mmCIF file of C-alpha atoms and ligand atoms in Angstrom:
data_model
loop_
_atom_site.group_PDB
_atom_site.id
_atom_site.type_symbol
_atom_site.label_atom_id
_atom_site.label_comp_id
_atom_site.label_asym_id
_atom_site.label_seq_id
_atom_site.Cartn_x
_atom_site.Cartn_y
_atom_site.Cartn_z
ATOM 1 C CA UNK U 1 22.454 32.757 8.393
ATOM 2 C CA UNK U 2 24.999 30.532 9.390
ATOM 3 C CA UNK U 3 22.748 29.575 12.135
ATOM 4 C CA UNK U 4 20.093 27.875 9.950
ATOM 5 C CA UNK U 5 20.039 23.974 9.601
ATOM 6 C CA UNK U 6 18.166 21.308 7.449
ATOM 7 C CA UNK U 7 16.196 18.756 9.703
ATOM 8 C CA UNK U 8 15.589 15.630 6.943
ATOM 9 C CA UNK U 9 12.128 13.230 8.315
ATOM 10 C CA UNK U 10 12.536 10.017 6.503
ATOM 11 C CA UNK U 11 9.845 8.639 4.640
ATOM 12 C CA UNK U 12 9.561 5.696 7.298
ATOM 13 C CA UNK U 13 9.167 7.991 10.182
ATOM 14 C CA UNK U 14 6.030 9.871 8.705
ATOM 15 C CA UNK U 15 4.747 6.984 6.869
ATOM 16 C CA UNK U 16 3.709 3.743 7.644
ATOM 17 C CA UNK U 17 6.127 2.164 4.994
ATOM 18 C CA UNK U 18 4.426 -1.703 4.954
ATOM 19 C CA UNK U 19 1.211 0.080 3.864
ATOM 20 C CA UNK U 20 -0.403 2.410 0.422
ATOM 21 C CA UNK U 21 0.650 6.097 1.827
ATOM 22 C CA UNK U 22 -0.189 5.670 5.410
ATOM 23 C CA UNK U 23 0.364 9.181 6.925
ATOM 24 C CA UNK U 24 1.857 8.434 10.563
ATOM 25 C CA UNK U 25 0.326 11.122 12.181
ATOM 26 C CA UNK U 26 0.822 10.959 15.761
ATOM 27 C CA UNK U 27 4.815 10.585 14.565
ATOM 28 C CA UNK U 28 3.992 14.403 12.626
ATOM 29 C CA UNK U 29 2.438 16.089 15.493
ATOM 30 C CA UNK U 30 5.426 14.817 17.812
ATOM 31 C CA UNK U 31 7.952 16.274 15.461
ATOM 32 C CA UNK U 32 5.996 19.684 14.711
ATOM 33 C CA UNK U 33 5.917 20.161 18.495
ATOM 34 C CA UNK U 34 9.394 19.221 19.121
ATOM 35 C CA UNK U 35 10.024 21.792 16.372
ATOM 36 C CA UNK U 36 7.933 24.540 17.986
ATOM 37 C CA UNK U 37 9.409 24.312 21.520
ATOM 38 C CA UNK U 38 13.222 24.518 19.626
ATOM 39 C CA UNK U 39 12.812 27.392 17.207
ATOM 40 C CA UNK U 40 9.970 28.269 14.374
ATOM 41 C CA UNK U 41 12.986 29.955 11.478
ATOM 42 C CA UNK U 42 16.536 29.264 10.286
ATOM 43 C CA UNK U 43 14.760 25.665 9.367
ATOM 44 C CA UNK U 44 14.216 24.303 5.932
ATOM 45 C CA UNK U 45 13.080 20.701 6.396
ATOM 46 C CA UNK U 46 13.171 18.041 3.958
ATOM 47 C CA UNK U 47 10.965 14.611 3.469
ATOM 48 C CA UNK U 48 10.754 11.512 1.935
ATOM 49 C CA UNK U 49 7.586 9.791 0.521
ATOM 50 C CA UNK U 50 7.724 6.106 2.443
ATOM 51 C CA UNK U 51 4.497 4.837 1.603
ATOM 52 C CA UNK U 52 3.259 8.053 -0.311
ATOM 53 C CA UNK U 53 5.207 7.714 -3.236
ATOM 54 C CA UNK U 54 7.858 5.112 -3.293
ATOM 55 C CA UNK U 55 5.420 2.303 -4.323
ATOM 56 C CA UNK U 56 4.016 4.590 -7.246
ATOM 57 C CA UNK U 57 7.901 5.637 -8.765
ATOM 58 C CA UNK U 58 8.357 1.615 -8.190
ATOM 59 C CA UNK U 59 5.208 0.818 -10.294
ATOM 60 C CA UNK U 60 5.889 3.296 -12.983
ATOM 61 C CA UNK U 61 10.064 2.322 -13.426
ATOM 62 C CA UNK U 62 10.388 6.515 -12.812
ATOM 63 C CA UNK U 63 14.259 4.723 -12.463
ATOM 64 C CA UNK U 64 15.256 4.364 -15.565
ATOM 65 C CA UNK U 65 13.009 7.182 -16.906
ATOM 66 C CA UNK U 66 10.386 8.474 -19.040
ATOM 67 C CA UNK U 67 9.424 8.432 -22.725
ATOM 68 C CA UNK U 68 7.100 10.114 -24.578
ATOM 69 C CA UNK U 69 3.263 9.122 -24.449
ATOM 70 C CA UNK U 70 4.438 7.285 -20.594
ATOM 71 C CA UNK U 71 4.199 9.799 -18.922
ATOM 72 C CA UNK U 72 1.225 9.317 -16.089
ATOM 73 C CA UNK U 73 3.631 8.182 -13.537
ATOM 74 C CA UNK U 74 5.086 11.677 -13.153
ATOM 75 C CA UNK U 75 1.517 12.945 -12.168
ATOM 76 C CA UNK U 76 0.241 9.453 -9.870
ATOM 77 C CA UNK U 77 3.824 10.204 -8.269
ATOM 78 C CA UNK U 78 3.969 13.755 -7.750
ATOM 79 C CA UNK U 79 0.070 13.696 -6.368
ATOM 80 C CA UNK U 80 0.935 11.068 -4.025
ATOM 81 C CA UNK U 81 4.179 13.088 -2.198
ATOM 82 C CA UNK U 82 2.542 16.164 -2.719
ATOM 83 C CA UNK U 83 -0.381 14.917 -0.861
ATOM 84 C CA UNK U 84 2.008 13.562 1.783
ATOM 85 C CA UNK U 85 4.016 17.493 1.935
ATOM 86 C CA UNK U 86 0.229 19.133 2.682
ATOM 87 C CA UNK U 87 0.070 17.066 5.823
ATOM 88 C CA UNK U 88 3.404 17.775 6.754
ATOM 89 C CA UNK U 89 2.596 21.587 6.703
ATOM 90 C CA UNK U 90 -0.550 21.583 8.088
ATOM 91 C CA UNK U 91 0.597 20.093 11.203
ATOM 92 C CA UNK U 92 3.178 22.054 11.504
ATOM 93 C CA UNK U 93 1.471 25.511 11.248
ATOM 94 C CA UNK U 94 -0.608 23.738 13.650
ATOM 95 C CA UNK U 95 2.086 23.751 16.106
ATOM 96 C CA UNK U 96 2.160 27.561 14.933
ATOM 97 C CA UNK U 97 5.326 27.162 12.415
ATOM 98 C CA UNK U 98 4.992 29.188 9.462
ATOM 99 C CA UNK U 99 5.892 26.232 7.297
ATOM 100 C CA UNK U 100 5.378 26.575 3.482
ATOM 101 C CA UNK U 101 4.973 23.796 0.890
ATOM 102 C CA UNK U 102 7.724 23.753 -1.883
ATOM 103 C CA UNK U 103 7.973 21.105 -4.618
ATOM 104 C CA UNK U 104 11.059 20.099 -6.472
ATOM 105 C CA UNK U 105 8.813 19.471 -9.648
ATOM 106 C CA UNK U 106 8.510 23.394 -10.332
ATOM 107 C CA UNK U 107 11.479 24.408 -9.550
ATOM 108 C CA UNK U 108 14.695 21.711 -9.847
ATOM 109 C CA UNK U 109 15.984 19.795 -13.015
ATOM 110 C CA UNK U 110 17.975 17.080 -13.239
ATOM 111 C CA UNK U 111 20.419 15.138 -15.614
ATOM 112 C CA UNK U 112 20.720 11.471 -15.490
ATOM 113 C CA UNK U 113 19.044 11.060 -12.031
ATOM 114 C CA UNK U 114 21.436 13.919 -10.417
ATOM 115 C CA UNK U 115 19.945 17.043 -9.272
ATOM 116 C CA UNK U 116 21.748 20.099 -11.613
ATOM 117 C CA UNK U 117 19.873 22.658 -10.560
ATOM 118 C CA UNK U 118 17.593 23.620 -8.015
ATOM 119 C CA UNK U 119 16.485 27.613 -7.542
ATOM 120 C CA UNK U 120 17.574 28.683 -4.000
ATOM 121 C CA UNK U 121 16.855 31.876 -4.126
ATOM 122 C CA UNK U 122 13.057 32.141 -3.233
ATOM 123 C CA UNK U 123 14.326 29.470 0.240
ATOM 124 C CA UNK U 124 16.593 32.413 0.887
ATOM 125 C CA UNK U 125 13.702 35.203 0.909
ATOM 126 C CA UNK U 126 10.900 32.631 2.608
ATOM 127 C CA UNK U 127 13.923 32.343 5.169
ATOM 128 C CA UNK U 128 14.688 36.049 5.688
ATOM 129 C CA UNK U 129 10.879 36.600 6.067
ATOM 130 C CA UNK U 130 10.692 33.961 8.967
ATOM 131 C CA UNK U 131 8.982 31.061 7.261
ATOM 132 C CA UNK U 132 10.608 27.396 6.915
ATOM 133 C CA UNK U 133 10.335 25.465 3.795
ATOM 134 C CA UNK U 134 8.908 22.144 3.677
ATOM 135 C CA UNK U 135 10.472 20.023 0.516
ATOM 136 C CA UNK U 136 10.357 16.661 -0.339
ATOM 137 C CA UNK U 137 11.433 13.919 -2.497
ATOM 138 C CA UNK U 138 10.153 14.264 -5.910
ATOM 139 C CA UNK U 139 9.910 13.148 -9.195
ATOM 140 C CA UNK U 140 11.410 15.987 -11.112
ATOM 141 C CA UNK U 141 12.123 16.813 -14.947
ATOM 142 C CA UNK U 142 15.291 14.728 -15.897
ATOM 143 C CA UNK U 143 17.337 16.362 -19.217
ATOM 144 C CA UNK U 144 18.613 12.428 -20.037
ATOM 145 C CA UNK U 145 15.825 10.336 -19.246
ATOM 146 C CA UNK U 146 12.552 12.577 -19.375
ATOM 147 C CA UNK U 147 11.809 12.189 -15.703
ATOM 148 C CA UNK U 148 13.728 10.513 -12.628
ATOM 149 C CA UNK U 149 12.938 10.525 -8.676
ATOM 150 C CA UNK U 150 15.479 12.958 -6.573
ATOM 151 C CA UNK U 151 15.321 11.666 -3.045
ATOM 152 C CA UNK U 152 15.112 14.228 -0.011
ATOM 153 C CA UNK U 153 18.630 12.550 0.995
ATOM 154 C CA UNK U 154 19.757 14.657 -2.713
ATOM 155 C CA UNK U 155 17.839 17.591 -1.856
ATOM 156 C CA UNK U 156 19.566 17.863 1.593
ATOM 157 C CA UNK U 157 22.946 17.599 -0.310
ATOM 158 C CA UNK U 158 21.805 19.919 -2.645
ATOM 159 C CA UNK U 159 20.607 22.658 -1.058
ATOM 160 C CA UNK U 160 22.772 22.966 2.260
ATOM 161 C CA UNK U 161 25.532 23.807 -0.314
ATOM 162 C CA UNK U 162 23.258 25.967 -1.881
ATOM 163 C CA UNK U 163 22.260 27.741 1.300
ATOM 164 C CA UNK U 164 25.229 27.639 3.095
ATOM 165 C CA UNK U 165 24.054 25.342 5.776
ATOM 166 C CA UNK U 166 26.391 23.884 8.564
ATOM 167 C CA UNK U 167 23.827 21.906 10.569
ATOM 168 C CA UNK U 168 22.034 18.354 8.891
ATOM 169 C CA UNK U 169 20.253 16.301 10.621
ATOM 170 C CA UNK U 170 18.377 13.624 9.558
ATOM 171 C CA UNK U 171 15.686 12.044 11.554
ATOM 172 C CA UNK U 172 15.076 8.291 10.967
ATOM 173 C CA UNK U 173 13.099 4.609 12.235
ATOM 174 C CA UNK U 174 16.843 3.805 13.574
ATOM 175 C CA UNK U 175 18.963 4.756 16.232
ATOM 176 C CA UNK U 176 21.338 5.783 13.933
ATOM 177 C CA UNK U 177 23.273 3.857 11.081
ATOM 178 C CA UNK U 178 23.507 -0.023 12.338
ATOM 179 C CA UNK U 179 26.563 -2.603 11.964
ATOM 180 C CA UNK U 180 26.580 -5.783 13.137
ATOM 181 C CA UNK U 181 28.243 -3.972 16.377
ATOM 182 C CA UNK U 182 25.081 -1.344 17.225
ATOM 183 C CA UNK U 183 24.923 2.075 16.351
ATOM 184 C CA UNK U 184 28.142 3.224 14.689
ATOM 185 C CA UNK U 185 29.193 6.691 16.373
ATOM 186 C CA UNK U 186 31.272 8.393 13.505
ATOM 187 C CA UNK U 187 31.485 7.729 9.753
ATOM 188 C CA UNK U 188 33.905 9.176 7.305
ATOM 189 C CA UNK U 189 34.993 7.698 3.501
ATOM 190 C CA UNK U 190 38.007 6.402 5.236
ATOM 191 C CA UNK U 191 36.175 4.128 7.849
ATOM 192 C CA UNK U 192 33.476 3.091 5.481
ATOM 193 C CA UNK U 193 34.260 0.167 3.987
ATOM 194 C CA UNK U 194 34.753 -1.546 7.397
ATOM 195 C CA UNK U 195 31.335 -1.141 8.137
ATOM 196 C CA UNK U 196 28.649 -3.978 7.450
ATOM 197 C CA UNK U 197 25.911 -1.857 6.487
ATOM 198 C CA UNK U 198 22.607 -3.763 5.273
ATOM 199 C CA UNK U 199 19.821 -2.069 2.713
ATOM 200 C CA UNK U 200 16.643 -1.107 3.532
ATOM 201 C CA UNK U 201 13.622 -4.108 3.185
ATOM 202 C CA UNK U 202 11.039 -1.823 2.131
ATOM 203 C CA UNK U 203 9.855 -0.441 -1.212
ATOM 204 C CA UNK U 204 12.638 1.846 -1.887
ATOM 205 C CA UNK U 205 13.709 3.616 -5.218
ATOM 206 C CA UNK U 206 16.470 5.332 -3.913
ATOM 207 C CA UNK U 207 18.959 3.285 -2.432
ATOM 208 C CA UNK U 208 18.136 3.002 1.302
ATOM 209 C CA UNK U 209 20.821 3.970 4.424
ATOM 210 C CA UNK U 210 23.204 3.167 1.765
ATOM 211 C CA UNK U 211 22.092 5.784 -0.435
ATOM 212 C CA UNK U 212 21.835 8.044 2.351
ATOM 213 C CA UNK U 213 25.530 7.278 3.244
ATOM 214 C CA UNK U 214 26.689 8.314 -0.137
ATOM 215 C CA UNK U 215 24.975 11.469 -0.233
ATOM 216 C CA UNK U 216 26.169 12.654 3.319
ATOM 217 C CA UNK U 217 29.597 11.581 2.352
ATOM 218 C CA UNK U 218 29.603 14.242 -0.454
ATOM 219 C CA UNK U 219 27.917 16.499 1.705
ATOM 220 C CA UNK U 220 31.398 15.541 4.331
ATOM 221 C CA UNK U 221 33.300 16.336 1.320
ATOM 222 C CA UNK U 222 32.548 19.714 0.887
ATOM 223 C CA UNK U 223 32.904 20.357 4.493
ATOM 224 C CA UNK U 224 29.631 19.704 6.264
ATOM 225 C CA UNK U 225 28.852 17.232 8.648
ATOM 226 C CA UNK U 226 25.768 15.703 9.524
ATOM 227 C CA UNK U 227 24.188 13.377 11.920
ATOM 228 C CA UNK U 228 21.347 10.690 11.621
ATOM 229 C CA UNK U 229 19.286 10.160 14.576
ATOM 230 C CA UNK U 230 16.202 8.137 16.137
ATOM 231 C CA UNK U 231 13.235 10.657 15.312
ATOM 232 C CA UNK U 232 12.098 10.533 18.936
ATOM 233 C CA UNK U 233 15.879 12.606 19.372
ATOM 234 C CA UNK U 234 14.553 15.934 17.127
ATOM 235 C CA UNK U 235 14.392 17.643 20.209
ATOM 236 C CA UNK U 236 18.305 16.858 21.246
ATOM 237 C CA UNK U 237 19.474 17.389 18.042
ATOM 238 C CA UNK U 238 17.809 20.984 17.781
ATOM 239 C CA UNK U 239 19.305 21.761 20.761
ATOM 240 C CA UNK U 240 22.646 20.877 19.635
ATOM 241 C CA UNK U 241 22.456 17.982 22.272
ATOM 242 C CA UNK U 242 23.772 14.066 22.317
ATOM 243 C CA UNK U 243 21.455 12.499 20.356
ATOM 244 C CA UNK U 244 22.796 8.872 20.191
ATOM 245 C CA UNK U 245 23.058 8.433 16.606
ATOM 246 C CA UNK U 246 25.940 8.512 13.832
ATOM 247 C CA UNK U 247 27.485 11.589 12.889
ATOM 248 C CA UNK U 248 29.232 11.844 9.119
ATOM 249 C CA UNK U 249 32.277 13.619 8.673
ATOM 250 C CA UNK U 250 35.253 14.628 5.965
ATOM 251 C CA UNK U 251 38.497 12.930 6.299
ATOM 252 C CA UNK U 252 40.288 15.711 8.080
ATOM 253 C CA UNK U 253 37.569 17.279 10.165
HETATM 254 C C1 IPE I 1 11.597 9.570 -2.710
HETATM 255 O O1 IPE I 1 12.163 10.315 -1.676
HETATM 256 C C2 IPE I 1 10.659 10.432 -3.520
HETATM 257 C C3 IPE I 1 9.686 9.666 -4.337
HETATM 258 C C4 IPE I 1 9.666 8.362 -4.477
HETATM 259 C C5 IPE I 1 8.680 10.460 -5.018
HETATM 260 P P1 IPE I 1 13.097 9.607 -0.566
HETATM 261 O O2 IPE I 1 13.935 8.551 -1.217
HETATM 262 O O3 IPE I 1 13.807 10.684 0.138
HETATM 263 O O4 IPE I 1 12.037 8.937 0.396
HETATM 264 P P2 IPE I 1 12.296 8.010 1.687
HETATM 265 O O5 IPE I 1 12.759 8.865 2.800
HETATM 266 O O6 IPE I 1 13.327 6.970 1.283
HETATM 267 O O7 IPE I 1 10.954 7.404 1.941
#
């Protein structure tokens, strides 16, 4: 149990970000195998939507909500990530991991663009029974605003809490998080604001590494650490290797 880990693949590793949901395939087989050689259970993994979802939330304003009778952005949305998770899973069971589609629209809810709940129990039996979880950003059922996007950088918050998960990693198009000085090793809420961190330039209705930071931070908070890598580094970080990225910490870790 306490040996299972979230590995997060970032929307602009599996998608071709500048373009309408291009699936980077090559990039998917690469990870799936990387996966295979490590371990095939004790994984939930977690994606984004790049180019296979982003633009559509963007086109629809999913960020400030939904009203009644404006609602076909929650289906173009959904389709378009969903579309994106099937490709995820097939390559991966085509690796021979007994990866399993699971979609925050059926089963999380949300208040005010915050994730307040998100069923766990069904990840804990597909677990136990050796299979690993594929979930991804979503636009889910929001009890404020009618609907609102949860990014996979929420869902890993969410749910290593909620499975009791000591190992994140999050796979990215970077080295790791940038500063004007490189790759920054460590980061913790104390050495944060001393960091020159830019946004993402791409279609992005989430908040970019910034938005990632926050999340891990409250991840650090509650006492797990996590570490963003360079996706060709999956392999090192399933190994428990250097991988050359950032790792986020608590204060007093
Ligand atoms: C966004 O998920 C989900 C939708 C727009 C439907 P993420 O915010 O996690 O996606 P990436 O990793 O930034 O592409």
């Amino acid at each position: 149990m306490s040996d299972r880990l979230i590995l997060k693949l970032g929307g602009s590793v599996i998608t071709d970000k500048s373009a309408d949901c291009a699936i980077n395939r090559d990039q998917l087989v690469s990870i799936a195998r990387a996966i295979a050689r490590a371990r095939t259970d004790g994984i939930v993994i977690i994606h984004g939507a790049g180019s296979c979802g982003h633009p559509e939330a963007k086109r629809y304003h999913l960020d400030v909500g939904v009203v009644t009778g404006q609602n076909e952005g929650i289906y173009v949305t959904h389709r378009a990530v969903s579309r994106l998770n099937e490709e995820v899973v097939a390559t991966l069971r085509g690796q021979g991991v007994a990866a399993i589609g699971v979609h925050p629209l059926h089963t999380a809810i949300a208040d005010n663009g915050r994730l307040v709940n998100f069923e766990c129990r069904h990840l804990e039996t597909m677990l136990d029974l050796g299979m690993v979880p594929v979930i991804h950003g979503d636009v889910v059922m929001d009890l404020s605003k009618g609907a609102c996007i949860v990014s996979g950088d929420q869902l890993v918050r969410y749910l290593a809490v909620g499975l009791g998960i000591r190992r994140v990693g999050l796979a990215t198009d970077v080295p790791g998080v940038l500063d004007e000085g490189g790759v920054v090793s460590e980061i913790t809420r104390d050495t944060i604001p001393t960091l020159r961190i830019g946004n993402s330039m791409h279609t992005d209705v989430t908040g970019g590494m910034r938005g990632k930071i926050n999340e891990l931070l409250e991840l650090a908070d509650a006492g797990i650490g996590s570490d963003i890598f360079h996706v060709s580094r999956v392999a090192d970080f399933l190994a428990g290797a250097a991988h050359g990225g950032t790792t986020v910490r608590g204060n007093t870790a």
